[in-house]
Coordinates of C-alpha atoms and ligand atoms in Angstrom, one line a residue:
Chain A
M1 CA -14.1 33.1 35.9
S2 CA -11.9 30.6 37.8
V3 CA -8.5 29.7 36.4
Q4 CA -8.8 27.0 33.6
R5 CA -6.7 24.0 34.0
L6 CA -5.2 21.9 31.2
V7 CA -3.9 18.5 32.1
I8 CA -1.7 16.7 29.5
V9 CA -1.2 13.0 29.9
G10 CA 2.1 11.9 28.3
G11 CA 5.6 13.4 28.0
S12 CA 6.8 13.3 24.5
Y13 CA 6.2 15.2 21.2
A14 CA 2.5 15.5 21.4
A15 CA 2.5 16.6 25.0
Q16 CA 5.2 19.2 24.5
Q17 CA 3.5 20.6 21.4
V18 CA 0.1 20.8 23.0
A19 CA 1.6 22.8 25.8
A20 CA 3.7 25.0 23.5
S21 CA 0.8 25.7 21.2
A22 CA -1.8 26.4 23.9
R23 CA 0.6 29.1 25.2
E24 CA 1.4 30.4 21.8
F25 CA -2.3 30.8 21.0
G26 CA -2.8 32.6 24.3
F27 CA -4.0 30.1 26.9
A28 CA -3.4 31.7 30.2
G29 CA -4.6 29.0 32.6
D30 CA -2.6 26.3 34.4
I31 CA -0.9 23.5 32.5
A32 CA 0.2 20.2 34.1
M33 CA 2.1 17.6 32.1
I34 CA 2.0 14.1 33.6
S35 CA 4.4 11.6 32.2
K36 CA 5.3 8.0 33.1
E37 CA 8.8 8.5 31.9
D38 CA 11.7 9.7 34.1
Q39 CA 13.0 12.3 31.7
P40 CA 11.5 15.4 30.0
P41 CA 10.3 15.0 26.4
Y42 CA 13.1 13.8 24.2
Q43 CA 13.6 12.9 20.5
R44 CA 12.8 9.4 19.5
P45 CA 14.0 9.2 15.8
P46 CA 17.7 9.2 16.8
L47 CA 17.1 6.2 19.1
S48 CA 17.3 4.0 16.0
K49 CA 19.7 6.2 14.1
S50 CA 22.4 8.6 15.4
F51 CA 21.9 7.8 19.1
L52 CA 22.4 4.1 18.5
S53 CA 25.4 4.7 16.3
G54 CA 27.0 6.8 19.0
K55 CA 26.9 10.1 17.0
L56 CA 24.5 11.7 19.4
D57 CA 24.5 11.3 23.2
E58 CA 21.8 11.6 25.7
S59 CA 22.6 15.3 26.4
R60 CA 21.5 16.1 22.8
L61 CA 18.1 14.4 22.9
P62 CA 15.8 16.8 24.9
L63 CA 13.1 18.2 22.7
V64 CA 13.3 21.7 24.2
G65 CA 15.6 23.5 26.6
E66 CA 15.0 23.0 30.4
S67 CA 13.7 26.5 30.8
F68 CA 10.8 25.8 28.4
Y69 CA 8.7 24.4 31.3
S70 CA 9.2 27.3 33.7
D71 CA 9.1 30.0 31.0
N72 CA 5.7 28.6 29.8
R73 CA 4.5 27.7 33.3
V74 CA 4.2 24.1 32.6
D75 CA 4.2 21.9 35.7
L76 CA 6.1 18.9 34.4
R77 CA 5.5 15.9 36.6
L78 CA 7.7 13.0 35.7
G79 CA 7.5 9.3 36.8
Q80 CA 3.8 9.5 37.4
E81 CA 1.2 7.3 35.6
V82 CA -2.4 8.2 35.0
V83 CA -4.5 5.1 35.6
S84 CA -8.1 6.3 34.9
I85 CA -10.1 9.3 33.9
D86 CA -13.6 10.3 34.8
P87 CA -15.1 12.5 32.1
L88 CA -18.2 13.3 34.2
Q89 CA -16.4 14.6 37.2
R90 CA -13.7 16.0 34.9
D91 CA -10.8 14.5 36.9
L92 CA -8.2 11.8 36.6
Q93 CA -6.5 9.3 38.9
L94 CA -2.8 8.7 39.3
A95 CA -1.1 5.5 40.2
D96 CA -0.2 6.9 43.6
G97 CA -3.9 7.3 44.4
T98 CA -4.2 11.1 44.0
T99 CA -6.9 12.7 41.9
E100 CA -6.4 15.7 39.6
P101 CA -9.2 17.9 38.3
Y102 CA -9.1 19.3 34.7
D103 CA -11.0 21.7 32.5
W104 CA -9.2 20.4 29.4
L105 CA -7.6 17.1 29.2
A106 CA -5.2 16.2 26.4
L107 CA -4.4 12.5 25.9
C108 CA -0.9 12.3 24.5
T109 CA -0.1 8.7 25.5
G110 CA 1.5 7.7 22.3
A111 CA 2.1 4.1 21.4
R112 CA 4.0 1.0 22.5
P113 CA 5.8 -1.6 20.5
R114 CA 3.6 -4.4 19.3
R115 CA 4.8 -7.6 21.0
L116 CA 5.5 -10.8 19.1
P117 CA 3.8 -13.6 21.0
I118 CA 6.4 -16.3 20.5
P119 CA 8.3 -18.3 23.1
G120 CA 11.5 -16.6 24.2
E121 CA 10.3 -13.1 23.4
A122 CA 11.0 -12.0 26.9
L123 CA 14.7 -13.2 27.0
A124 CA 17.3 -10.6 28.0
Q125 CA 18.8 -10.8 24.5
V126 CA 15.6 -9.7 22.9
H127 CA 14.8 -6.0 22.4
Y128 CA 12.0 -3.7 21.5
L129 CA 12.7 -0.1 20.8
R130 CA 10.5 2.8 21.9
T131 CA 12.0 4.6 24.8
L132 CA 15.4 6.0 25.7
S133 CA 15.9 3.2 28.2
D134 CA 15.1 0.6 25.5
A135 CA 17.7 2.3 23.4
Q136 CA 20.3 2.5 26.2
R137 CA 19.8 -1.2 27.0
L138 CA 20.1 -2.1 23.3
K139 CA 23.2 0.0 22.9
R140 CA 24.9 -1.7 25.9
S141 CA 24.0 -5.1 24.5
L142 CA 25.5 -4.4 21.1
D143 CA 28.9 -3.9 22.8
G144 CA 30.8 -7.1 22.0
A145 CA 27.9 -8.5 20.0
A146 CA 28.8 -10.0 16.6
H147 CA 25.5 -11.0 15.1
L148 CA 22.2 -9.2 15.3
C149 CA 18.9 -10.6 14.1
V150 CA 16.1 -8.1 13.4
I151 CA 12.6 -9.4 13.3
G152 CA 10.4 -7.2 11.1
G153 CA 11.4 -5.3 8.0
G154 CA 9.8 -2.0 9.0
F155 CA 11.4 1.5 9.4
I156 CA 12.8 1.0 12.9
G157 CA 14.1 -2.5 12.2
L158 CA 15.8 -1.4 9.0
E159 CA 17.3 1.6 10.6
V160 CA 18.7 -0.5 13.4
A161 CA 20.0 -3.0 10.8
A162 CA 21.8 -0.2 9.0
V163 CA 23.4 1.2 12.1
C164 CA 24.5 -2.2 13.3
R165 CA 26.0 -3.1 9.9
Q166 CA 28.0 0.2 10.0
L167 CA 29.2 -0.8 13.5
G168 CA 30.5 -3.9 11.9
L169 CA 28.0 -6.5 13.2
K170 CA 26.6 -9.3 11.0
V171 CA 22.9 -8.6 10.5
T172 CA 20.0 -10.8 9.5
V173 CA 16.6 -9.3 8.9
L174 CA 13.5 -11.5 8.9
E175 CA 10.4 -10.2 7.2
A176 CA 7.2 -12.3 7.3
S177 CA 5.7 -10.8 4.1
S178 CA 7.0 -10.9 0.6
A179 CA 8.6 -7.4 0.7
I180 CA 10.0 -5.0 3.2
L181 CA 8.0 -1.9 4.1
Q182 CA 5.1 -3.2 2.1
R183 CA 2.4 -1.2 3.7
A184 CA 4.3 2.1 3.6
L185 CA 5.9 2.3 0.2
P186 CA 5.5 1.3 -3.5
G187 CA 7.4 -1.8 -4.4
A188 CA 10.0 0.0 -6.4
I189 CA 11.3 1.8 -3.4
G190 CA 11.0 -1.2 -1.2
Q191 CA 13.1 -3.2 -3.6
F192 CA 15.7 -0.5 -3.9
L193 CA 16.1 -0.3 -0.1
M194 CA 16.3 -4.1 0.1
A195 CA 19.0 -4.2 -2.5
S196 CA 20.9 -1.5 -0.7
H197 CA 20.8 -3.4 2.5
E198 CA 22.0 -6.5 0.8
Q199 CA 24.8 -4.6 -0.9
E200 CA 25.8 -3.4 2.6
G201 CA 26.0 -7.0 3.6
V202 CA 22.7 -7.5 5.5
S203 CA 21.0 -10.8 4.9
V204 CA 17.3 -10.0 4.3
R205 CA 15.0 -13.1 4.4
L206 CA 11.5 -12.5 3.0
N207 CA 8.5 -14.7 3.7
C208 CA 10.2 -15.8 6.8
S209 CA 8.8 -15.4 10.3
A210 CA 10.2 -16.2 13.7
H211 CA 8.5 -19.0 15.6
E212 CA 10.6 -19.2 18.7
I213 CA 13.7 -17.8 20.4
T214 CA 15.8 -20.1 22.5
E215 CA 18.8 -19.5 24.6
N216 CA 22.0 -21.3 24.0
P217 CA 24.5 -22.4 26.8
N218 CA 27.1 -19.9 25.5
G219 CA 24.7 -17.0 26.1
S220 CA 23.8 -16.6 22.4
V221 CA 20.2 -17.2 21.2
S222 CA 18.7 -19.0 18.3
V223 CA 15.8 -17.6 16.3
V224 CA 13.8 -20.6 15.0
T225 CA 12.2 -19.6 11.7
S226 CA 9.1 -20.6 9.7
K227 CA 11.5 -22.2 7.2
G228 CA 12.6 -24.6 9.9
D229 CA 16.1 -23.4 10.4
A230 CA 17.6 -21.5 13.3
I231 CA 19.6 -18.3 13.2
E232 CA 22.2 -18.2 16.0
C233 CA 22.9 -14.6 17.0
D234 CA 23.9 -12.5 20.0
Q235 CA 21.0 -10.1 20.2
V236 CA 17.5 -9.8 18.7
V237 CA 15.5 -6.6 17.9
I238 CA 11.8 -7.0 17.3
G239 CA 10.2 -4.2 15.2
I240 CA 6.8 -5.2 14.0
G241 CA 4.9 -2.0 14.5
A242 CA 3.3 -0.1 17.3
E243 CA 0.0 -0.2 19.2
P244 CA -1.7 3.0 20.3
N245 CA -2.0 3.5 24.1
Q246 CA -5.8 4.0 24.2
Q247 CA -6.8 2.0 27.3
L248 CA -7.5 5.1 29.4
A249 CA -9.8 6.5 26.7
E250 CA -11.5 3.2 26.1
E251 CA -12.2 2.6 29.8
A252 CA -13.6 6.2 30.0
G253 CA -16.0 5.4 27.2
L254 CA -14.4 7.5 24.4
L255 CA -14.9 6.4 20.9
C256 CA -11.9 4.5 19.7
T257 CA -10.9 2.4 16.7
R258 CA -7.3 1.6 16.3
G259 CA -6.5 4.8 18.1
I260 CA -8.6 7.4 20.0
V261 CA -10.9 8.9 17.4
T262 CA -10.7 12.7 17.1
D263 CA -11.5 15.4 14.6
T264 CA -9.0 17.7 12.9
L265 CA -8.8 19.7 16.1
G266 CA -7.9 16.7 18.2
Q267 CA -11.3 16.8 19.8
S268 CA -12.4 13.3 21.0
S269 CA -15.9 12.1 21.4
A270 CA -16.0 13.3 24.9
D271 CA -16.4 17.0 25.8
R272 CA -13.2 18.7 26.8
I273 CA -11.0 15.7 26.1
L274 CA -8.5 16.0 23.3
A275 CA -6.0 13.5 21.9
A276 CA -3.0 13.9 19.6
G277 CA 0.1 12.0 18.5
D278 CA 0.5 8.3 18.0
C279 CA -2.5 7.5 20.1
A280 CA -4.9 9.5 18.0
A281 CA -6.8 8.4 14.8
F282 CA -8.0 11.5 12.9
P283 CA -9.3 12.3 9.4
S284 CA -6.4 13.3 7.2
P285 CA -7.5 15.8 4.5
F286 CA -5.1 14.3 2.0
A287 CA -6.0 10.7 2.4
A288 CA -7.9 8.7 -0.3
D289 CA -10.9 8.8 2.2
P290 CA -10.6 12.2 3.9
E291 CA -13.3 11.3 6.4
Q292 CA -11.8 8.1 7.7
P293 CA -9.9 8.5 11.0
M294 CA -6.4 7.1 10.7
L295 CA -3.2 6.7 12.7
L296 CA -0.2 8.3 11.0
E297 CA 2.5 7.6 13.6
S298 CA 4.9 10.3 12.6
I299 CA 6.5 13.4 14.1
Q300 CA 4.7 15.6 11.5
A301 CA 1.2 14.2 12.3
T302 CA 1.9 14.3 16.0
R303 CA 3.1 17.9 16.0
D304 CA 0.5 19.3 13.6
L305 CA -2.5 17.7 15.4
A306 CA -1.1 18.7 18.8
R307 CA -0.8 22.2 17.5
A308 CA -4.4 22.2 16.5
A309 CA -5.4 20.8 19.9
G310 CA -3.4 23.6 21.6
S311 CA -5.2 26.2 19.5
L312 CA -8.5 24.8 20.6
V313 CA -7.7 24.9 24.2
A314 CA -6.7 28.6 23.8
G315 CA -10.1 29.3 22.1
K316 CA -8.6 30.0 18.7
P317 CA -9.2 26.7 16.8
Q318 CA -6.9 26.1 13.8
P319 CA -7.8 22.7 12.4
Y320 CA -5.2 20.3 11.1
N321 CA -4.7 20.7 7.4
A322 CA -1.2 19.4 6.7
V323 CA 0.3 17.2 4.1
P324 CA 1.7 14.1 5.8
W325 CA 5.5 13.7 5.6
F326 CA 8.0 11.3 7.0
W327 CA 11.7 10.5 6.8
S328 CA 14.0 7.6 7.4
D329 CA 17.8 7.5 7.3
Q330 CA 19.6 4.3 6.3
Y331 CA 23.3 4.3 5.5
N332 CA 23.8 7.3 3.2
L333 CA 20.2 7.1 2.0
K334 CA 17.8 9.7 2.9
L335 CA 14.2 8.5 2.3
Q336 CA 11.5 11.2 2.4
I337 CA 7.8 10.5 2.0
A338 CA 5.2 13.1 1.2
G339 CA 1.5 12.4 1.3
L340 CA 0.1 8.9 2.0
Y341 CA 0.6 5.7 0.1
R342 CA -2.8 4.6 -1.1
G343 CA -2.3 1.6 -3.3
D344 CA -4.5 2.9 -6.1
E345 CA -2.1 5.5 -7.5
E346 CA -0.1 5.3 -10.7
F347 CA 3.6 5.8 -10.4
V348 CA 5.8 8.2 -12.2
F349 CA 9.6 7.9 -11.9
R350 CA 12.1 10.7 -11.8
G351 CA 15.9 10.7 -11.3
D352 CA 18.6 8.1 -11.5
V353 CA 18.5 4.9 -9.5
S354 CA 22.2 4.0 -10.1
A355 CA 23.2 7.4 -8.7
Q356 CA 21.0 6.7 -5.6
K357 CA 19.0 9.8 -6.3
F358 CA 15.5 9.5 -7.5
S359 CA 11.8 9.8 -6.6
V360 CA 8.6 7.9 -7.3
F361 CA 5.5 10.1 -7.5
G362 CA 2.1 8.6 -6.9
M363 CA -0.5 10.1 -9.2
H364 CA -4.2 10.1 -8.9
Q365 CA -6.3 11.8 -11.7
S366 CA -3.4 14.0 -12.8
R367 CA -2.5 15.1 -9.3
V368 CA 0.4 14.1 -7.1
V369 CA -0.9 12.3 -4.0
S370 CA 2.3 10.9 -2.7
A371 CA 6.0 10.9 -3.3
F372 CA 8.9 8.7 -2.2
S373 CA 12.3 10.3 -2.6
I374 CA 15.8 8.9 -2.1
N375 CA 18.4 11.6 -1.6
S376 CA 16.2 14.1 -3.4
P377 CA 15.0 16.6 -0.9
A378 CA 13.9 19.1 -3.6
D379 CA 11.6 16.6 -5.1
H380 CA 10.2 15.9 -1.7
M381 CA 9.6 19.5 -0.8
M382 CA 8.0 20.2 -4.1
A383 CA 5.8 17.2 -3.8
R384 CA 4.6 18.5 -0.4
K385 CA 3.6 21.7 -2.1
L386 CA 2.0 20.0 -5.1
I387 CA -0.1 17.8 -2.8
A388 CA -1.1 20.7 -0.6
E389 CA -2.2 22.8 -3.5
R390 CA -3.9 19.9 -5.2
M391 CA -2.3 21.0 -8.4
D392 CA -2.7 19.3 -11.8
V393 CA 0.7 18.5 -13.2
E394 CA 2.1 17.1 -16.4
V395 CA 3.7 13.7 -16.1
S396 CA 6.4 14.8 -18.6
H397 CA 7.4 17.5 -16.1
L398 CA 7.7 15.1 -13.3
E399 CA 9.7 12.6 -15.3
D400 CA 12.2 15.1 -16.5
A401 CA 14.8 15.4 -13.7
G402 CA 16.2 18.5 -15.5
F403 CA 12.9 20.3 -15.2
K404 CA 12.8 22.3 -12.0
L405 CA 9.6 21.6 -10.3
K406 CA 9.9 24.9 -8.5
T407 CA 9.1 26.7 -11.7
L408 CA 5.5 25.3 -11.5
F409 CA 4.9 27.7 -8.7
E410 CA 6.5 30.7 -10.3
K411 CA 3.9 32.9 -11.8
Chain B
M1 CA 32.4 27.9 24.7
P2 CA 31.2 28.9 21.2
K3 CA 28.6 31.7 21.1
V4 CA 25.7 32.2 18.7
T5 CA 23.7 35.4 18.4
F6 CA 20.2 35.0 17.1
K7 CA 18.7 38.1 15.5
Q8 CA 15.0 38.4 15.1
L9 CA 13.5 40.5 12.3
D10 CA 12.1 42.9 14.9
G11 CA 15.7 43.8 15.7
S12 CA 15.9 42.0 19.0
A13 CA 18.9 39.6 19.5
Q14 CA 19.9 36.9 22.0
T15 CA 23.3 35.5 22.5
V16 CA 23.7 32.0 23.8
E17 CA 26.7 29.7 24.6
V18 CA 26.9 26.1 23.6
K19 CA 29.3 23.3 23.7
A20 CA 31.6 22.9 20.7
G21 CA 30.4 20.2 18.3
L22 CA 26.8 21.2 18.6
S23 CA 24.9 22.8 15.7
V24 CA 23.4 26.2 15.6
M25 CA 20.0 24.6 15.5
E26 CA 20.8 22.8 18.8
A27 CA 21.9 26.0 20.3
A28 CA 18.5 27.5 19.4
I29 CA 16.5 24.5 20.7
Q30 CA 18.3 24.3 24.0
N31 CA 17.7 28.0 24.6
N32 CA 14.1 28.0 23.3
I33 CA 14.9 30.6 20.6
S34 CA 11.7 31.3 18.8
G35 CA 11.5 30.9 15.1
I36 CA 13.6 27.8 14.8
E37 CA 11.2 24.8 14.5
A38 CA 13.6 22.0 13.6
E39 CA 10.9 19.5 13.1
C40 CA 13.2 16.7 12.0
G41 CA 15.6 17.2 14.8
G42 CA 18.6 18.0 12.6
S43 CA 18.4 15.3 10.0
C44 CA 18.2 17.7 7.1
S45 CA 14.7 16.6 6.3
C46 CA 12.4 19.5 7.1
A47 CA 14.0 22.9 6.2
T48 CA 12.3 24.4 9.3
C49 CA 15.6 25.5 10.8
H50 CA 16.5 28.0 8.1
V51 CA 18.7 31.0 9.0
Y52 CA 20.5 33.8 7.2
V53 CA 24.3 34.1 7.7
S54 CA 26.3 37.1 6.8
E55 CA 28.6 36.9 3.8
A56 CA 31.8 37.1 6.0
D57 CA 30.6 34.3 8.2
L58 CA 29.5 32.2 5.2
A59 CA 33.1 32.1 4.0
R60 CA 34.2 30.7 7.4
L61 CA 31.7 27.8 7.3
E62 CA 31.8 24.5 5.5
P63 CA 29.8 25.0 2.4
A64 CA 26.3 23.4 2.1
D65 CA 26.3 19.8 0.7
D66 CA 24.0 18.8 -2.1
L67 CA 21.2 17.7 0.2
E68 CA 21.2 20.9 2.1
D69 CA 21.5 22.9 -1.1
E70 CA 18.4 21.3 -2.4
M71 CA 16.5 21.8 0.8
L72 CA 17.4 25.5 0.8
D73 CA 15.7 25.8 -2.6
C74 CA 12.5 24.9 -0.9
T75 CA 12.4 27.0 2.3
V76 CA 9.2 28.8 3.3
S77 CA 11.0 32.1 3.6
E78 CA 12.9 33.2 0.5
R79 CA 16.4 31.8 -0.1
Q80 CA 19.1 34.4 0.0
P81 CA 22.8 34.1 -0.6
G82 CA 23.3 33.7 3.1
S83 CA 20.7 31.0 3.6
R84 CA 21.7 27.9 5.5
L85 CA 20.0 25.2 7.5
S86 CA 21.1 25.8 11.0
C87 CA 21.2 22.0 11.8
Q88 CA 24.0 21.7 9.4
L89 CA 26.2 24.5 10.9
T90 CA 28.5 23.0 13.6
L91 CA 30.1 25.3 16.1
T92 CA 33.7 24.5 16.7
D93 CA 36.6 26.1 18.3
E94 CA 37.4 27.8 15.0
V95 CA 33.9 28.8 14.3
S96 CA 33.3 30.0 17.9
E97 CA 31.2 33.1 17.3
L98 CA 28.4 33.3 14.8
T99 CA 25.5 35.6 14.2
V100 CA 22.5 34.4 12.4
T101 CA 19.2 36.0 11.4
I102 CA 15.9 34.1 11.8
P103 CA 13.6 34.4 8.7
E104 CA 10.0 35.4 8.8
A105 CA 8.5 32.0 8.7
Q106 CA 9.6 28.3 8.8
V107 CA 6.3 26.5 8.2
Ligands
FAD501 C1 12.9 4.3 17.3 C2 12.0 5.2 16.7 C3 12.3 5.9 15.6 C4 11.4 6.8 15.0 N1 11.8 7.5 13.8 C5 10.9 8.4 13.3 C6 11.3 9.2 12.1 O1 12.4 9.0 11.6 N2 10.4 10.1 11.6 C7 9.2 10.2 12.2 O2 8.4 11.0 11.7 N3 8.8 9.5 13.2 C8 9.6 8.6 13.8 N4 9.2 7.9 14.9 C9 7.8 8.0 15.4 C10 7.7 9.2 16.4 O3 8.7 9.0 17.4 C11 6.4 9.2 17.0 O4 5.4 9.5 16.0 C12 6.2 10.2 18.2 O5 7.1 9.8 19.2 C13 4.8 10.2 18.7 O6 4.8 11.1 19.8 P1 3.7 11.0 21.0 O7 3.9 12.1 21.9 O8 2.4 10.8 20.3 O9 3.9 9.6 21.7 P2 5.1 8.9 22.4 O10 6.4 9.4 21.8 O11 4.9 7.4 22.2 O12 5.0 9.3 23.9 C14 4.0 9.0 24.7 C15 4.3 9.4 26.1 O13 3.2 9.2 27.0 C16 3.6 8.5 28.2 N5 2.4 7.9 28.7 C17 1.7 6.9 28.1 N6 0.7 6.5 28.9 C18 0.7 7.3 30.1 C19 0.0 7.3 31.3 N7 -1.1 6.5 31.4 N8 0.4 8.2 32.2 C20 1.5 9.0 32.0 N9 2.2 9.0 30.9 C21 1.9 8.1 29.9 C22 4.7 7.6 27.7 O14 5.5 7.2 28.8 C23 5.4 8.5 26.7 O15 6.3 9.4 27.4 C24 10.1 7.0 15.5 C25 9.7 6.2 16.7 C26 10.7 5.4 17.3 C27 10.3 4.6 18.5
FES502 S1 16.2 20.6 11.6 FE1 15.2 19.7 9.9 S2 16.4 20.4 8.3 FE2 17.4 21.3 10.0

């Protein structure tokens, strides 16, 4: 048999994990990783946290050591863009005109920031945050800035707001809906986080959207809001969500919804084409509807589906069966989420809000389906276990912060 | 430069050098030491960077804070007296040599 060739499109978490797992599970063929970016895979979460605050510099961002690529015989090709794929010929085309054959293709193209289509969105003072170069540019612009306006009360926007407040900037956050993080969290946690931001001195304006950004003669900009006023500030960060990079897949005729549709092995609708990471919509075994392909957009989902895809390439398929989890750091608050927020769950409260240490558990038919923890890692870890084992639990045990949830697993 | 030795359960060991100020987890990641997953990249959110430290070394290190302590209660491999999260162990000029043992499993 000729040597099998795995081509990975993308150069971030999903790409790196597909390569690592394919090798771990014994794939002996060739691996090429083709990425548009100029640097090897690096960590994104710090871009809105410790990198922006200056705690972590570029040298500490790489996902793996340099020798990973040679040790694992991964031909890492940076600064190259894949422009089309041909599933029948089993090859793909690069922007420079060359063609690459594949036996397995893994689409790990990730996502891009959703753009806000308002006048002034392309001004130099306006930022989106996805890549290292976005973060470097933002960091440079913050130097000497006094007032930042964040458009969008999502995770990235709020993390940037927290860092900038700690750097001493005045910060205003505009959120178009009636609460921050509304789609991701129960109201109680959203309100707590909002109050925390306000206590830190951030001005959070709900039900307020940006209509236009104009440049002032002194170099500052003004964000004209739906309320009719204008916020004068030095820099603007727009964080209103991400769009999956699925054009390649769509043009090649692969089944897509919002995201490239795959199964729990990362297998797309086309033979020998896999997808993983922020571009892939897949059925999550712990969702309200476990058949419905969904985009999870987290490191956990990315790595776990990529691991499954790698195992498939190596001929030892290990389907995705993980409990989703996510974290966000804002000020001294560590938010950890286990499971998926559904909207139909009942909530059980544990802990002490005034001590900034509590959790909200989402229950469905006497089982924990989600948990949102503030500075309570043990609650979070135990919730992951309770969700994974689909265990029935007593509400009274959850509510009693003195009751060690760990004992539920001790037999 | 500070040195860390990573011992695997099979008895093999690897010593690596890293810049002062970096964590033991970062030393492992930069050198592709197997058995340290570090899924959250050092934000004390995943407990997949669990290591065992000897008692003598433990005394030289800053003790675990509350968050780390809670995470350590929930590691996949059993918590032992020497359990620490390697992302919370910073190598400095004082703590310039450290040996850690990698547990059986992280996920
Ligand atoms: C600022 C920020 C903070 C975050 N914080 C957290 C957090 O705290 N916790 C958490 O769980 N998640 C967080 N995330 C989300 C997390 O980073 C993503 O889930 C993860 O990066 C997804 O990895 P990926 O490999 O699928 O895609 P991406 O990281 O988006 O990478 C895709 C890669 O593919 C390349 N590419 C795309 N198209 C092509 C092409 N045609 N040819 C060649 N290359 C191509 C891109 O250049 C890029 O390198 C954060 C994200 C951001 C931006
Ligand atoms: S790397 Fe996640 S807890 Fe240490």
